[in-house]
Amino acid sequence: MELDSTCGLKAGLTVSLRADPLKGHKGRLPRGPTGERMAFRRLRVETAFQREPLALAGLNNLEKKVIDAAFPPRGNSAGTFDESHSYKTQTIIKRDGSKRFLSVPSEKLREFQRKLLTNFFKSPELLHAAAFAYVPGRSAVQCARVHSAARWLIKIDLEDFFHSIDDRQLNVEFRRRGVEERTREALVFLVTRSAEHFDGPLPKKYSPNWLGRRHRFLPQGSATSGFLSNLVFYDMDCAFDQKAKELSLSYSRYADDLIFSSMQDFSRELAEKAMRELVRTLEKNGFRVNRTKTRIIPPGARKQVLGVLVGTPGIRLPKPARQRIDTHLWAIRKYGFTSHCEKVGFRNEYSLLSSLHGYLVWALSVDHDWARPRLDELVFLAEEQLGTIKA
């Protein structure tokens, strides 16, 4: 498929408000995982506080050749993207020993998805303010800072977050944001992956139905998946934000990590009741909760959110992380990069340098006074021993 510098996308995004097309629907809706009739697993939100999402009408400017890549003109046997070769599955072993299955798109598909992200899927205004992951100008530190004065903390972790989002949910979200049918179907096809060609485990809803058909899922590893997951979760974010305000809580979300906190007097009974209601809402909408990582943290207990500590006296770096950095710097000063790299098991000196440099640059946004002198020292040691580095 030959694409120009804009990947067949006409620049510009038309922003407008559009009514929900499911409102007033008189047909029979598909059944959810627990048997009830659901609007493609969209969260039912009270109109009193539901906000209409900004539209993606600019996507209707996709050129015909891009649409034909997914749905060729009648008479052609296949589109440009060969479904069986669009993705490769890569397995990563996580710290706890479990496996993460990443979907690596082909070169042409990756190019299209990246340009789609650049041209249309980049505006923070399209997403809820509580969503911080995969949003330009927002970060994990900003997400944690929402809870900097937390006394009570409720943390909910979702299992297999991306794979829980299917083609039906994306179709509904594109439709309610003003994307025309043929463009919508092509987009859904090009940003999802077929369950038939995936080697890893998937939720039960991707099993073949009575017609032998299987739904497509949002692949983890695709450039557009992060933005689209936030798009699908928009109504959930609205509902949880409203629920948090009713209980005088603060709410933020970083991908599959949902955090609620209270700066006032709270009770375990009220926290447990709120958590049960939140978990029930998530599961009714097709998401699975990782109960081993879902917990209530009361006053006096250590509260860590996305790698930083929160609560009095505010956001800060964990002591073990600070000690680890100081130990690395001491060892590099005494023994040098090469010797220390061999001892701690890094692949080479530059791998060690990259790890330390990346953490300290990130730490600047948490504790600048602590991180700045250590970053300067690391740069000095690297220039002295390895030759060159740019801070």
mmCIF file with all atom_site columns, N, CA and C in Angstrom, residues 28 102 178 217 220 256 309 344 374 380 382:
data_model
loop_
_atom_site.group_PDB
_atom_site.id
_atom_site.type_symbol
_atom_site.label_atom_id
_atom_site.label_alt_id
_atom_site.label_comp_id
_atom_site.label_asym_id
_atom_site.label_entity_id
_atom_site.label_seq_id
_atom_site.pdbx_PDB_ins_code
_atom_site.Cartn_x
_atom_site.Cartn_y
_atom_site.Cartn_z
_atom_site.occupancy
_atom_site.B_iso_or_equiv
_atom_site.pdbx_formal_charge
_atom_site.auth_seq_id
_atom_site.auth_comp_id
_atom_site.auth_asym_id
_atom_site.auth_atom_id
_atom_site.pdbx_PDB_model_num
ATOM 1  N N  . ARG A 1 28  ? -33.107 -4.810 19.693 1.00 0.00 ? 28  ARG A N  1
ATOM 2  C CA . ARG A 1 28  ? -32.601 -5.659 20.754 1.00 0.00 ? 28  ARG A CA 1
ATOM 3  C C  . ARG A 1 28  ? -31.079 -5.564 20.772 1.00 0.00 ? 28  ARG A C  1
ATOM 4  N N  . LEU A 1 102 ? 2.771   -9.302 23.438 1.00 0.00 ? 102 LEU A N  1
ATOM 5  C CA . LEU A 1 102 ? 2.720   -8.086 22.642 1.00 0.00 ? 102 LEU A CA 1
ATOM 6  C C  . LEU A 1 102 ? 2.464   -8.416 21.180 1.00 0.00 ? 102 LEU A C  1
ATOM 7  N N  . GLY A 1 178 ? -19.030 10.552 15.365 1.00 0.00 ? 178 GLY A N  1
ATOM 8  C CA . GLY A 1 178 ? -19.269 11.137 14.060 1.00 0.00 ? 178 GLY A CA 1
ATOM 9  C C  . GLY A 1 178 ? -18.544 10.516 12.888 1.00 0.00 ? 178 GLY A C  1
ATOM 10 N N  . PHE A 1 217 ? -9.752  -7.851 18.687 1.00 0.00 ? 217 PHE A N  1
ATOM 11 C CA . PHE A 1 217 ? -9.396  -7.213 19.948 1.00 0.00 ? 217 PHE A CA 1
ATOM 12 C C  . PHE A 1 217 ? -8.358  -6.111 19.722 1.00 0.00 ? 217 PHE A C  1
ATOM 13 N N  . GLN A 1 220 ? -2.098  -5.091 22.304 1.00 0.00 ? 220 GLN A N  1
ATOM 14 C CA . GLN A 1 220 ? -1.091  -4.392 23.090 1.00 0.00 ? 220 GLN A CA 1
ATOM 15 C C  . GLN A 1 220 ? 0.208   -4.393 22.298 1.00 0.00 ? 220 GLN A C  1
ATOM 16 N N  . ASP A 1 256 ? -4.374  0.791  33.017 1.00 0.00 ? 256 ASP A N  1
ATOM 17 C CA . ASP A 1 256 ? -5.170  -0.193 33.754 1.00 0.00 ? 256 ASP A CA 1
ATOM 18 C C  . ASP A 1 256 ? -5.102  0.004  35.262 1.00 0.00 ? 256 ASP A C  1
ATOM 19 N N  . LEU A 1 309 ? 5.763   7.667  46.201 1.00 0.00 ? 309 LEU A N  1
ATOM 20 C CA . LEU A 1 309 ? 4.997   7.661  47.443 1.00 0.00 ? 309 LEU A CA 1
ATOM 21 C C  . LEU A 1 309 ? 4.102   8.889  47.504 1.00 0.00 ? 309 LEU A C  1
ATOM 22 N N  . VAL A 1 344 ? 26.912  -6.105 38.327 1.00 0.00 ? 344 VAL A N  1
ATOM 23 C CA . VAL A 1 344 ? 25.445  -6.028 38.511 1.00 0.00 ? 344 VAL A CA 1
ATOM 24 C C  . VAL A 1 344 ? 24.680  -6.688 37.371 1.00 0.00 ? 344 VAL A C  1
ATOM 25 N N  . ARG A 1 374 ? 22.599  14.424 41.328 1.00 0.00 ? 374 ARG A N  1
ATOM 26 C CA . ARG A 1 374 ? 22.966  13.055 40.972 1.00 0.00 ? 374 ARG A CA 1
ATOM 27 C C  . ARG A 1 374 ? 23.007  12.867 39.458 1.00 0.00 ? 374 ARG A C  1
ATOM 28 N N  . PHE A 1 380 ? 28.898  13.647 34.469 1.00 0.00 ? 380 PHE A N  1
ATOM 29 C CA . PHE A 1 380 ? 30.338  13.881 34.607 1.00 0.00 ? 380 PHE A CA 1
ATOM 30 C C  . PHE A 1 380 ? 31.121  12.569 34.559 1.00 0.00 ? 380 PHE A C  1
ATOM 31 N N  . ALA A 1 382 ? 30.187  9.739  33.228 1.00 0.00 ? 382 ALA A N  1
ATOM 32 C CA . ALA A 1 382 ? 30.067  9.134  31.897 1.00 0.00 ? 382 ALA A CA 1
ATOM 33 C C  . ALA A 1 382 ? 31.006  9.812  30.910 1.00 0.00 ? 382 ALA A C  1
#
